[in-house]
GROMACS .gro file of C-alpha atoms in nm:
model
  437
    1MET     CA    1  -4.941   7.716  -1.548
    2PRO     CA    2  -5.227   7.425  -1.453
    3GLN     CA    3  -5.255   7.086  -1.604
    4VAL     CA    4  -5.346   7.144  -1.952
    5TYR     CA    5  -5.522   6.806  -2.152
    6ILE     CA    6  -5.441   6.722  -2.501
    7ASN     CA    7  -5.661   6.879  -2.727
    8THR     CA    8  -5.764   7.117  -2.473
    9SER     CA    9  -5.632   7.498  -2.416
   10PHE     CA   10  -5.616   7.712  -2.162
   11GLY     CA   11  -5.632   8.111  -2.176
   12ARG     CA   12  -5.860   8.410  -2.170
   13SER     CA   13  -6.211   8.408  -2.308
   14GLU     CA   14  -6.326   8.652  -2.579
   15LEU     CA   15  -6.698   8.615  -2.463
   16PRO     CA   16  -6.870   8.922  -2.310
   17GLY     CA   17  -6.856   8.936  -1.967
   18ALA     CA   18  -6.640   8.662  -1.917
   19GLY     CA   19  -6.415   8.884  -1.729
   20GLU     CA   20  -5.995   8.857  -1.684
   21ALA     CA   21  -5.933   8.529  -1.540
   22PRO     CA   22  -5.804   8.237  -1.793
   23LEU     CA   23  -6.036   7.955  -1.822
   24HIS     CA   24  -5.988   7.624  -1.945
   25PHE     CA   25  -6.133   7.509  -2.302
   26LYS     CA   26  -6.222   7.201  -2.443
   27SER     CA   27  -6.112   7.301  -2.813
   28MET     CA   28  -5.754   7.445  -2.949
   29THR     CA   29  -5.811   7.737  -3.127
   30PRO     CA   30  -5.459   7.861  -3.278
   31GLY     CA   31  -5.418   8.216  -3.369
   32SER     CA   32  -5.809   8.293  -3.317
   33SER     CA   33  -5.976   8.428  -3.025
   34ASN     CA   34  -6.155   8.221  -2.757
   35ILE     CA   35  -6.522   8.222  -2.826
   36LYS     CA   36  -6.664   7.907  -2.693
   37GLU     CA   37  -6.762   7.816  -2.322
   38GLY     CA   38  -6.420   7.821  -2.086
   39ARG     CA   39  -6.430   7.719  -1.730
   40PRO     CA   40  -6.186   7.745  -1.426
   41GLY     CA   41  -6.101   7.417  -1.385
   42TYR     CA   42  -6.209   7.053  -1.321
   43ALA     CA   43  -6.370   6.853  -1.109
   44SER     CA   44  -6.147   6.664  -0.842
   45ALA     CA   45  -5.948   6.358  -0.960
   46LEU     CA   46  -6.039   6.045  -0.773
   47ARG     CA   47  -5.870   5.767  -0.566
   48ALA     CA   48  -6.030   5.411  -0.615
   49SER     CA   49  -5.966   5.152  -0.295
   50PRO     CA   50  -5.839   4.929  -0.376
   51GLU     CA   51  -5.689   5.023  -0.709
   52GLY     CA   52  -5.649   4.759  -0.964
   53ARG     CA   53  -5.560   4.375  -0.903
   54MET     CA   54  -5.533   4.062  -0.972
   55ILE     CA   55  -5.666   3.778  -0.732
   56ASN     CA   56  -5.723   3.408  -0.775
   57SER     CA   57  -6.092   3.428  -0.646
   58GLY     CA   58  -6.318   3.640  -0.445
   59ILE     CA   59  -6.526   3.952  -0.434
   60ILE     CA   60  -6.373   4.291  -0.410
   61ALA     CA   61  -6.580   4.631  -0.307
   62VAL     CA   62  -6.438   4.962  -0.487
   63THR     CA   63  -6.488   5.280  -0.303
   64PHE     CA   64  -6.382   5.600  -0.507
   65THR     CA   65  -6.281   5.898  -0.284
   66PRO     CA   66  -6.253   6.283  -0.428
   67ASP     CA   67  -5.903   6.428  -0.378
   68GLU     CA   68  -6.093   6.751  -0.275
   69GLY     CA   69  -6.447   6.882  -0.286
   70ALA     CA   70  -6.784   6.667  -0.306
   71PRO     CA   71  -6.843   6.611  -0.656
   72THR     CA   72  -7.093   6.365  -0.783
   73ILE     CA   73  -6.926   6.051  -0.923
   74HIS     CA   74  -7.080   5.904  -1.203
   75TYR     CA   75  -6.873   5.526  -1.324
   76THR     CA   76  -6.953   5.274  -1.611
   77THR     CA   77  -6.853   4.904  -1.610
   78ASP     CA   78  -6.846   4.887  -1.992
   79CYS     CA   79  -6.457   5.063  -2.110
   80SER     CA   80  -6.674   5.385  -2.195
   81GLU     CA   81  -6.575   5.700  -2.040
   82PRO     CA   82  -6.837   5.844  -1.776
   83THR     CA   83  -7.103   6.105  -1.830
   84GLU     CA   84  -7.395   6.218  -1.605
   85ASP     CA   85  -7.620   5.959  -1.800
   86ASP     CA   86  -7.431   5.696  -1.654
   87PRO     CA   87  -7.474   5.556  -1.277
   88ILE     CA   88  -7.420   5.749  -0.959
   89VAL     CA   89  -7.138   5.629  -0.700
   90THR     CA   90  -7.338   5.574  -0.370
   91GLY     CA   91  -7.128   5.319  -0.192
   92PRO     CA   92  -6.886   5.029  -0.274
   93VAL     CA   93  -6.886   4.924  -0.644
   94PHE     CA   94  -6.822   4.573  -0.697
   95PRO     CA   95  -6.628   4.453  -0.999
   96VAL     CA   96  -6.767   4.123  -1.207
   97GLY     CA   97  -6.528   3.985  -1.439
   98ASP     CA   98  -6.551   3.636  -1.609
   99ALA     CA   99  -6.351   3.313  -1.705
  100SER     CA  100  -6.239   3.506  -2.040
  101GLY     CA  101  -6.138   3.840  -1.918
  102GLY     CA  102  -6.167   4.144  -1.650
  103ALA     CA  103  -6.367   4.406  -1.485
  104VAL     CA  104  -6.310   4.713  -1.590
  105LEU     CA  105  -6.438   5.035  -1.373
  106ARG     CA  106  -6.376   5.382  -1.512
  107ALA     CA  107  -6.498   5.678  -1.214
  108ARG     CA  108  -6.525   6.030  -1.298
  109ALA     CA  109  -6.600   6.364  -1.099
  110PHE     CA  110  -6.866   6.632  -1.204
  111GLN     CA  111  -6.930   6.942  -1.048
  112ASP     CA  112  -7.121   7.223  -1.126
  113GLY     CA  113  -6.966   7.514  -1.330
  114LEU     CA  114  -6.632   7.280  -1.395
  115TRP     CA  115  -6.542   7.063  -1.661
  116PRO     CA  116  -6.572   6.652  -1.564
  117GLY     CA  117  -6.236   6.562  -1.403
  118PRO     CA  118  -5.980   6.324  -1.543
  119ILE     CA  119  -6.098   5.949  -1.581
  120CYS     CA  120  -6.023   5.707  -1.264
  121THR     CA  121  -5.965   5.384  -1.426
  122ASN     CA  122  -5.873   5.034  -1.284
  123THR     CA  123  -5.921   4.661  -1.408
  124TYR     CA  124  -5.960   4.373  -1.145
  125LEU     CA  125  -5.873   4.033  -1.283
  126ILE     CA  126  -6.034   3.809  -1.061
  127GLY     CA  127  -5.978   3.471  -1.140
  128ALA     CA  128  -5.933   3.572  -1.509
  129GLY     CA  129  -5.558   3.579  -1.591
  130PRO     CA  130  -5.413   3.276  -1.685
  131ALA     CA  131  -5.136   3.131  -1.401
  132GLY     CA  132  -4.779   3.153  -1.487
  133ASP     CA  133  -4.490   3.389  -1.445
  134LEU     CA  134  -4.551   3.618  -1.709
  135PRO     CA  135  -4.665   4.009  -1.646
  136VAL     CA  136  -4.970   4.118  -1.745
  137PHE     CA  137  -5.087   4.465  -1.886
  138SER     CA  138  -5.451   4.591  -1.915
  139LEU     CA  139  -5.525   4.840  -2.199
  140VAL     CA  140  -5.883   5.016  -2.126
  141THR     CA  141  -6.039   5.288  -2.371
  142GLU     CA  142  -6.347   5.417  -2.483
  143PRO     CA  143  -6.457   5.128  -2.733
  144ASP     CA  144  -6.561   5.344  -3.014
  145ASN     CA  145  -6.182   5.440  -3.043
  146LEU     CA  146  -6.089   5.087  -3.141
  147TRP     CA  147  -6.375   4.965  -3.298
  148ASP     CA  148  -6.596   5.255  -3.439
  149TRP     CA  149  -6.640   5.217  -3.856
  150GLN     CA  150  -6.540   5.545  -3.917
  151THR     CA  151  -6.269   5.656  -3.624
  152GLY     CA  152  -6.163   5.347  -3.472
  153ILE     CA  153  -5.793   5.235  -3.501
  154HIS     CA  154  -5.825   4.890  -3.500
  155VAL     CA  155  -6.101   4.838  -3.759
  156LEU     CA  156  -6.105   4.844  -4.151
  157GLY     CA  157  -6.298   5.133  -4.176
  158PRO     CA  158  -6.518   5.259  -4.482
  159ASN     CA  159  -6.207   5.331  -4.733
  160ALA     CA  160  -6.023   4.954  -4.683
  161GLY     CA  161  -5.892   4.825  -5.028
  162SER     CA  162  -5.880   4.480  -5.104
  163PRO     CA  163  -5.660   4.199  -4.912
  164PRO     CA  164  -5.372   4.162  -4.827
  165TRP     CA  165  -5.249   4.509  -4.754
  166TYR     CA  166  -5.630   4.700  -4.717
  167ASP     CA  167  -5.474   5.010  -4.835
  168GLY     CA  168  -5.664   5.295  -4.666
  169ALA     CA  169  -5.809   5.086  -4.390
  170ASN     CA  170  -5.819   5.309  -4.038
  171PHE     CA  171  -5.550   5.141  -3.883
  172TRP     CA  172  -5.325   5.249  -4.161
  173ASN     CA  173  -5.379   5.637  -4.027
  174ASN     CA  174  -5.147   5.789  -3.823
  175TRP     CA  175  -5.419   5.842  -3.547
  176GLU     CA  176  -5.378   5.850  -3.156
  177ARG     CA  177  -5.620   5.773  -2.916
  178PRO     CA  178  -5.650   5.787  -2.555
  179LEU     CA  179  -5.534   5.441  -2.326
  180HIS     CA  180  -5.526   5.401  -1.984
  181VAL     CA  181  -5.239   5.114  -1.912
  182GLU     CA  182  -5.197   4.914  -1.593
  183PHE     CA  183  -4.904   4.669  -1.563
  184PHE     CA  184  -4.911   4.408  -1.340
  185GLU     CA  185  -4.569   4.252  -1.258
  186ASN     CA  186  -4.481   3.835  -1.226
  187ASP     CA  187  -4.583   3.852  -0.866
  188ARG     CA  188  -4.916   4.024  -0.980
  189THR     CA  189  -4.880   4.390  -0.795
  190ARG     CA  190  -4.995   4.675  -1.019
  191VAL     CA  191  -4.681   4.882  -1.073
  192VAL     CA  192  -4.837   5.083  -1.339
  193GLY     CA  193  -5.150   5.318  -1.371
  194ILE     CA  194  -5.111   5.576  -1.640
  195ASP     CA  195  -5.313   5.770  -1.860
  196LEU     CA  196  -5.107   5.744  -2.247
  197GLY     CA  197  -5.149   5.761  -2.594
  198THR     CA  198  -5.160   5.470  -2.867
  199LYS     CA  199  -5.115   5.403  -3.186
  200ILE     CA  200  -5.094   5.116  -3.411
  201HIS     CA  201  -4.787   5.022  -3.494
  202GLY     CA  202  -4.566   4.809  -3.763
  203ASN     CA  203  -4.617   4.774  -4.148
  204PHE     CA  204  -4.796   4.465  -4.302
  205SER     CA  205  -4.898   4.313  -3.921
  206ARG     CA  206  -5.127   4.592  -3.869
  207THR     CA  207  -5.355   4.356  -4.121
  208HIS     CA  208  -5.317   4.068  -3.846
  209PRO     CA  209  -5.623   4.076  -3.591
  210GLN     CA  210  -5.391   4.134  -3.321
  211LYS     CA  211  -5.215   4.425  -3.372
  212SER     CA  212  -4.926   4.587  -3.229
  213PHE     CA  213  -4.951   4.892  -2.999
  214ARG     CA  214  -4.712   5.212  -2.950
  215LEU     CA  215  -4.773   5.367  -2.574
  216ILE     CA  216  -4.675   5.717  -2.610
  217ALA     CA  217  -4.634   5.910  -2.272
  218ARG     CA  218  -4.756   6.290  -2.330
  219GLY     CA  219  -4.790   6.539  -2.094
  220GLY     CA  220  -5.092   6.634  -2.203
  221TYR     CA  221  -5.241   6.252  -2.049
  222GLY     CA  222  -5.078   6.351  -1.760
  223GLU     CA  223  -4.754   6.231  -1.707
  224GLY     CA  224  -4.421   6.259  -1.981
  225SER     CA  225  -4.294   5.939  -1.896
  226ILE     CA  226  -4.355   5.591  -1.791
  227GLU     CA  227  -4.188   5.483  -1.503
  228HIS     CA  228  -4.127   5.134  -1.446
  229ALA     CA  229  -3.810   4.919  -1.475
  230PHE     CA  230  -3.944   4.649  -1.720
  231PHE     CA  231  -3.634   4.521  -1.841
  232ASP     CA  232  -3.338   4.382  -1.646
  233ASP     CA  233  -3.094   4.438  -1.915
  234VAL     CA  234  -3.176   4.843  -1.952
  235GLU     CA  235  -3.059   5.059  -1.711
  236SER     CA  236  -3.333   5.287  -1.756
  237ASP     CA  237  -3.640   5.290  -1.586
  238SER     CA  238  -3.793   5.583  -1.755
  239PHE     CA  239  -3.974   5.570  -2.113
  240LYS     CA  240  -4.155   5.800  -2.321
  241THR     CA  241  -4.267   5.547  -2.582
  242LEU     CA  242  -4.291   5.153  -2.571
  243LEU     CA  243  -4.429   4.874  -2.794
  244LEU     CA  244  -4.668   4.617  -2.753
  245ARG     CA  245  -4.548   4.362  -3.047
  246ASN     CA  246  -4.769   4.099  -3.237
  247SER     CA  247  -4.434   3.928  -3.372
  248GLY     CA  248  -4.457   4.131  -3.681
  249ASN     CA  249  -4.444   3.897  -3.964
  250ASP     CA  250  -4.402   3.568  -3.731
  251TYR     CA  251  -4.743   3.604  -3.581
  252LEU     CA  252  -4.913   3.297  -3.576
  253TYR     CA  253  -4.589   3.089  -3.663
  254ALA     CA  254  -4.301   3.081  -3.407
  255ASN     CA  255  -4.390   3.459  -3.258
  256CYS     CA  256  -4.036   3.430  -3.135
  257ARG     CA  257  -3.792   3.482  -3.380
  258ASP     CA  258  -3.719   3.883  -3.362
  259PRO     CA  259  -3.689   3.852  -2.980
  260LEU     CA  260  -3.487   3.554  -3.040
  261ILE     CA  261  -3.250   3.684  -3.243
  262HIS     CA  262  -3.207   4.005  -3.051
  263LEU     CA  263  -3.183   3.810  -2.704
  264VAL     CA  264  -2.869   3.585  -2.893
  265ALA     CA  265  -2.713   3.928  -2.969
  266GLU     CA  266  -2.692   4.058  -2.602
  267GLY     CA  267  -2.295   4.151  -2.508
  268THR     CA  268  -2.175   4.150  -2.915
  269ASP     CA  269  -2.201   4.547  -2.911
  270ILE     CA  270  -2.494   4.477  -3.131
  271ASP     CA  271  -2.765   4.761  -3.061
  272ASP     CA  272  -3.079   4.577  -3.001
  273GLN     CA  273  -3.418   4.588  -2.856
  274ALA     CA  274  -3.491   4.467  -2.498
  275TYR     CA  275  -3.797   4.234  -2.503
  276ARG     CA  276  -4.026   4.099  -2.245
  277PRO     CA  277  -4.314   3.863  -2.312
  278ALA     CA  278  -4.633   3.979  -2.147
  279LEU     CA  279  -5.041   3.905  -2.140
  280VAL     CA  280  -5.256   4.165  -2.271
  281TYR     CA  281  -5.619   4.238  -2.191
  282LEU     CA  282  -5.772   4.474  -2.374
  283ASN     CA  283  -6.060   4.665  -2.253
  284GLY     CA  284  -6.086   4.393  -2.042
  285GLU     CA  285  -6.125   4.110  -2.272
  286TYR     CA  286  -5.771   3.882  -2.247
  287TRP     CA  287  -5.604   3.975  -2.587
  288GLY     CA  288  -5.326   3.716  -2.571
  289LEU     CA  289  -4.914   3.722  -2.574
  290MET     CA  290  -4.733   3.992  -2.703
  291GLY     CA  291  -4.364   4.102  -2.676
  292LEU     CA  292  -4.325   4.421  -2.462
  293ARG     CA  293  -4.021   4.584  -2.649
  294GLU     CA  294  -3.812   4.930  -2.667
  295ARG     CA  295  -3.879   5.183  -2.989
  296ILE     CA  296  -3.606   5.306  -3.160
  297ASP     CA  297  -3.606   5.623  -3.126
  298GLU     CA  298  -3.378   5.935  -3.007
  299ASP     CA  299  -3.513   5.842  -2.634
  300TYR     CA  300  -3.402   5.460  -2.709
  301LEU     CA  301  -3.010   5.619  -2.772
  302GLU     CA  302  -3.040   5.833  -2.464
  303ASN     CA  303  -3.112   5.553  -2.237
  304HIS     CA  304  -2.860   5.342  -2.380
  305TYR     CA  305  -2.544   5.577  -2.473
  306ASP     CA  306  -2.654   5.895  -2.243
  307VAL     CA  307  -2.642   6.124  -2.545
  308ASP     CA  308  -2.871   6.426  -2.581
  309PRO     CA  309  -3.198   6.317  -2.777
  310ASP     CA  310  -3.215   6.656  -2.962
  311ARG     CA  311  -2.829   6.603  -3.101
  312VAL     CA  312  -2.850   6.275  -3.297
  313ASP     CA  313  -2.855   6.211  -3.657
  314LEU     CA  314  -3.082   5.895  -3.679
  315LEU     CA  315  -3.137   5.760  -4.052
  316GLU     CA  316  -3.304   5.439  -4.213
  317PHE     CA  317  -3.268   5.269  -4.528
  318GLY     CA  318  -3.072   5.434  -4.776
  319GLY     CA  319  -3.050   5.745  -4.543
  320SER     CA  320  -3.456   5.859  -4.487
  321VAL     CA  321  -3.398   6.094  -4.184
  322VAL     CA  322  -3.566   6.022  -3.876
  323GLU     CA  323  -3.400   6.280  -3.655
  324GLY     CA  324  -3.150   6.510  -3.721
  325SER     CA  325  -2.935   6.526  -4.054
  326SER     CA  326  -2.812   6.260  -4.311
  327ASP     CA  327  -2.532   6.505  -4.466
  328ARG     CA  328  -2.235   6.307  -4.260
  329TYR     CA  329  -2.371   5.977  -4.342
  330PHE     CA  330  -2.361   6.098  -4.760
  331GLU     CA  331  -2.058   6.275  -4.702
  332MET     CA  332  -1.920   5.881  -4.542
  333LEU     CA  333  -2.037   5.718  -4.850
  334GLN     CA  334  -1.921   5.933  -5.104
  335TYR     CA  335  -1.561   5.906  -4.947
  336ALA     CA  336  -1.589   5.526  -4.953
  337THR     CA  337  -1.689   5.497  -5.293
  338ALA     CA  338  -1.406   5.764  -5.420
  339ASN     CA  339  -1.118   5.601  -5.247
  340ASP     CA  340  -0.944   5.239  -5.289
  341LEU     CA  341  -1.031   5.120  -4.904
  342SER     CA  342  -0.768   4.855  -4.919
  343ASP     CA  343  -0.496   5.152  -4.825
  344ASP     CA  344  -0.536   5.181  -4.497
  345ALA     CA  345  -0.518   5.539  -4.460
  346HIS     CA  346  -0.851   5.582  -4.618
  347PHE     CA  347  -0.994   5.290  -4.437
  348ALA     CA  348  -0.900   5.467  -4.112
  349VAL     CA  349  -1.046   5.754  -4.206
  350ILE     CA  350  -1.395   5.562  -4.255
  351GLU     CA  351  -1.351   5.410  -3.929
  352SER     CA  352  -1.323   5.800  -3.768
  353MET     CA  353  -1.666   5.829  -3.956
  354MET     CA  354  -1.809   5.463  -3.815
  355ASP     CA  355  -1.777   5.213  -3.602
  356THR     CA  356  -1.661   4.953  -3.826
  357HIS     CA  357  -1.670   4.704  -3.532
  358ASN     CA  358  -2.001   4.737  -3.426
  359TYR     CA  359  -2.125   4.754  -3.837
  360ALA     CA  360  -1.926   4.415  -3.922
  361LYS     CA  361  -2.103   4.246  -3.622
  362TYR     CA  362  -2.424   4.380  -3.734
  363VAL     CA  363  -2.358   4.241  -4.099
  364ALA     CA  364  -2.274   3.892  -3.942
  365HIS     CA  365  -2.550   3.848  -3.725
  366GLN     CA  366  -2.765   3.923  -4.004
  367VAL     CA  367  -2.619   3.685  -4.180
  368TRP     CA  368  -2.622   3.405  -3.972
  369CYS     CA  369  -2.992   3.449  -3.903
  370ASN     CA  370  -3.034   3.484  -4.267
  371ASN     CA  371  -3.296   3.812  -4.242
  372THR     CA  372  -3.413   3.762  -4.629
  373ASP     CA  373  -3.591   4.105  -4.519
  374TRP     CA  374  -3.286   4.332  -4.524
  375PRO     CA  375  -3.071   4.444  -4.621
  376GLN     CA  376  -3.289   4.582  -4.881
  377ASN     CA  377  -3.506   4.727  -4.583
  378ASN     CA  378  -3.546   4.709  -4.175
  379ILE     CA  379  -3.193   4.958  -4.197
  380LYS     CA  380  -3.173   5.181  -3.928
  381PHE     CA  381  -2.847   5.335  -3.776
  382TRP     CA  382  -2.738   5.670  -3.585
  383ARG     CA  383  -2.453   5.891  -3.431
  384PRO     CA  384  -2.405   6.169  -3.182
  385GLN     CA  385  -2.413   6.474  -3.358
  386GLY     CA  386  -2.066   6.664  -3.335
  387PRO     CA  387  -1.718   6.616  -3.511
  388ASP     CA  388  -1.653   6.246  -3.328
  389GLY     CA  389  -1.951   6.124  -3.362
  390ARG     CA  390  -1.969   5.768  -3.519
  391TRP     CA  391  -2.223   5.599  -3.700
  392ARG     CA  392  -2.364   5.274  -3.585
  393TRP     CA  393  -2.628   5.024  -3.692
  394ILE     CA  394  -2.939   4.890  -3.473
  395LEU     CA  395  -3.030   4.536  -3.491
  396TYR     CA  396  -3.453   4.542  -3.545
  397ASP     CA  397  -3.721   4.409  -3.709
  398THR     CA  398  -3.569   4.080  -3.816
  399ASP     CA  399  -3.930   3.847  -3.795
  400PHE     CA  400  -3.829   3.677  -4.172
  401GLY     CA  401  -3.520   3.536  -3.994
  402LEU     CA  402  -3.430   3.169  -3.901
  403GLY     CA  403  -3.632   3.049  -4.226
  404LEU     CA  404  -3.934   3.228  -4.201
  405TRP     CA  405  -3.976   3.368  -4.551
  406GLY     CA  406  -3.725   3.335  -4.808
  407GLY     CA  407  -3.562   2.995  -4.807
  408PRO     CA  408  -3.435   2.776  -4.508
  409ALA     CA  409  -3.238   2.952  -4.269
  410THR     CA  410  -2.928   2.752  -4.418
  411ASN     CA  411  -2.956   2.961  -4.725
  412ASN     CA  412  -2.616   3.149  -4.818
  413ALA     CA  413  -2.712   3.477  -4.666
  414LEU     CA  414  -2.366   3.615  -4.762
  415ALA     CA  415  -2.402   3.607  -5.139
  416ARG     CA  416  -2.701   3.889  -5.129
  417LEU     CA  417  -2.431   4.145  -5.002
  418PHE     CA  418  -2.182   4.094  -5.296
  419ASP     CA  419  -2.453   4.226  -5.590
  420ALA     CA  420  -2.266   4.518  -5.678
  421ASN     CA  421  -2.614   4.598  -5.849
  422GLN     CA  422  -2.802   4.716  -5.547
  423TRP     CA  423  -2.747   5.029  -5.350
  424TYR     CA  424  -2.739   4.864  -5.016
  425ASN     CA  425  -2.416   4.693  -5.062
  426THR     CA  426  -2.226   4.999  -5.162
  427LEU     CA  427  -2.059   5.049  -4.824
  428PHE     CA  428  -1.999   4.657  -4.744
  429ILE     CA  429  -1.879   4.565  -5.070
  430ASN     CA  430  -1.583   4.910  -5.049
  431LEU     CA  431  -1.540   4.803  -4.666
  432MET     CA  432  -1.448   4.411  -4.802
  433GLU     CA  433  -1.139   4.572  -4.923
  434ASN     CA  434  -0.947   4.604  -4.650
  435GLU     CA  435  -0.838   4.307  -4.475
  436ALA     CA  436  -0.874   4.434  -4.137
  437PHE     CA  437  -1.233   4.483  -4.209
   0.00000   0.00000   0.00000
């Protein structure tokens, strides 16, 4: 089976005289005949020499070489996807950046009878990157994918409501757009260059000028995972999804509350998200400091606990299903409320259903940082499916903590947990009946 790119298809054409050989189509027609133009393949992939890089000064001469054949190569310098109307590569191309950004070269092969080849994208940061010890991301996409008023994922768009939430804005849609990602390590070496998908990530923080990006690896873009050891404290070097986060509600305040709260949790048996600060360029323009984070999903659980990602129950809030089923959670909650947990026998049953030590430390950590956006919000918990799977709680989205919203960090955060009229306190209040807890 050849490479089939996202939003394309591969099959037999139903057009008269098309023959029996399968063709590639630039559209998908599930359940219907292929009656649009099909072609036998794509023009060659290209290799840039040198690949994207960071240098303090100097001139770079970039050449493009096809993997096969002698196609015509067109290129752009404005991050747009090359077409046959763009300049032809006739020799070395010299990227030129400025003090505030980088130079992006995108090249593509064209050949008669074939679809245009995959786009070769490279970013050259020539004296543009701030000096220091932080790694650098370059994110590149067709500018309309970001800024088009009708279809761009980074703008208000025609249906946005009033502030501060701008309900109906483009950035609230679950739209995914193609994105090329390059990652330069602390020593300025490019270690990742991959085509991905991206979505705007987060809740209220979507309304900020600097928005969070979800980086999504799919086989339809090329590779099914992002391969690099991004985090010292995560054993896996393979990720299907990563986040570039704008610090959420801490944006333009301290910009570090959530990662600090997570870093303090390391070594406490609390499931938390790894963090790494990084500088970001968006379409060649310096876009500021962002936080590289893991995303809490079934692949996170596989990376940290070596569980089958297709056999986990991952829930949020009061038991809403993210993955799997909520049945075992509500069975546990029902038992906790129907029985006296001061009785060690009943408490032992609950211990067989949930990791009470993990939960106690998780609650203590949330109380310590006075996260006022919890426990009524930002709750995630999980279990491996099976008779012995126990629930564990995951720390995430703690931006309201350490005194940002809802009062100073010295407030009595524990008092909120003893309000018996709130659904989110039921489990905690019942567990507190047992002295061991």
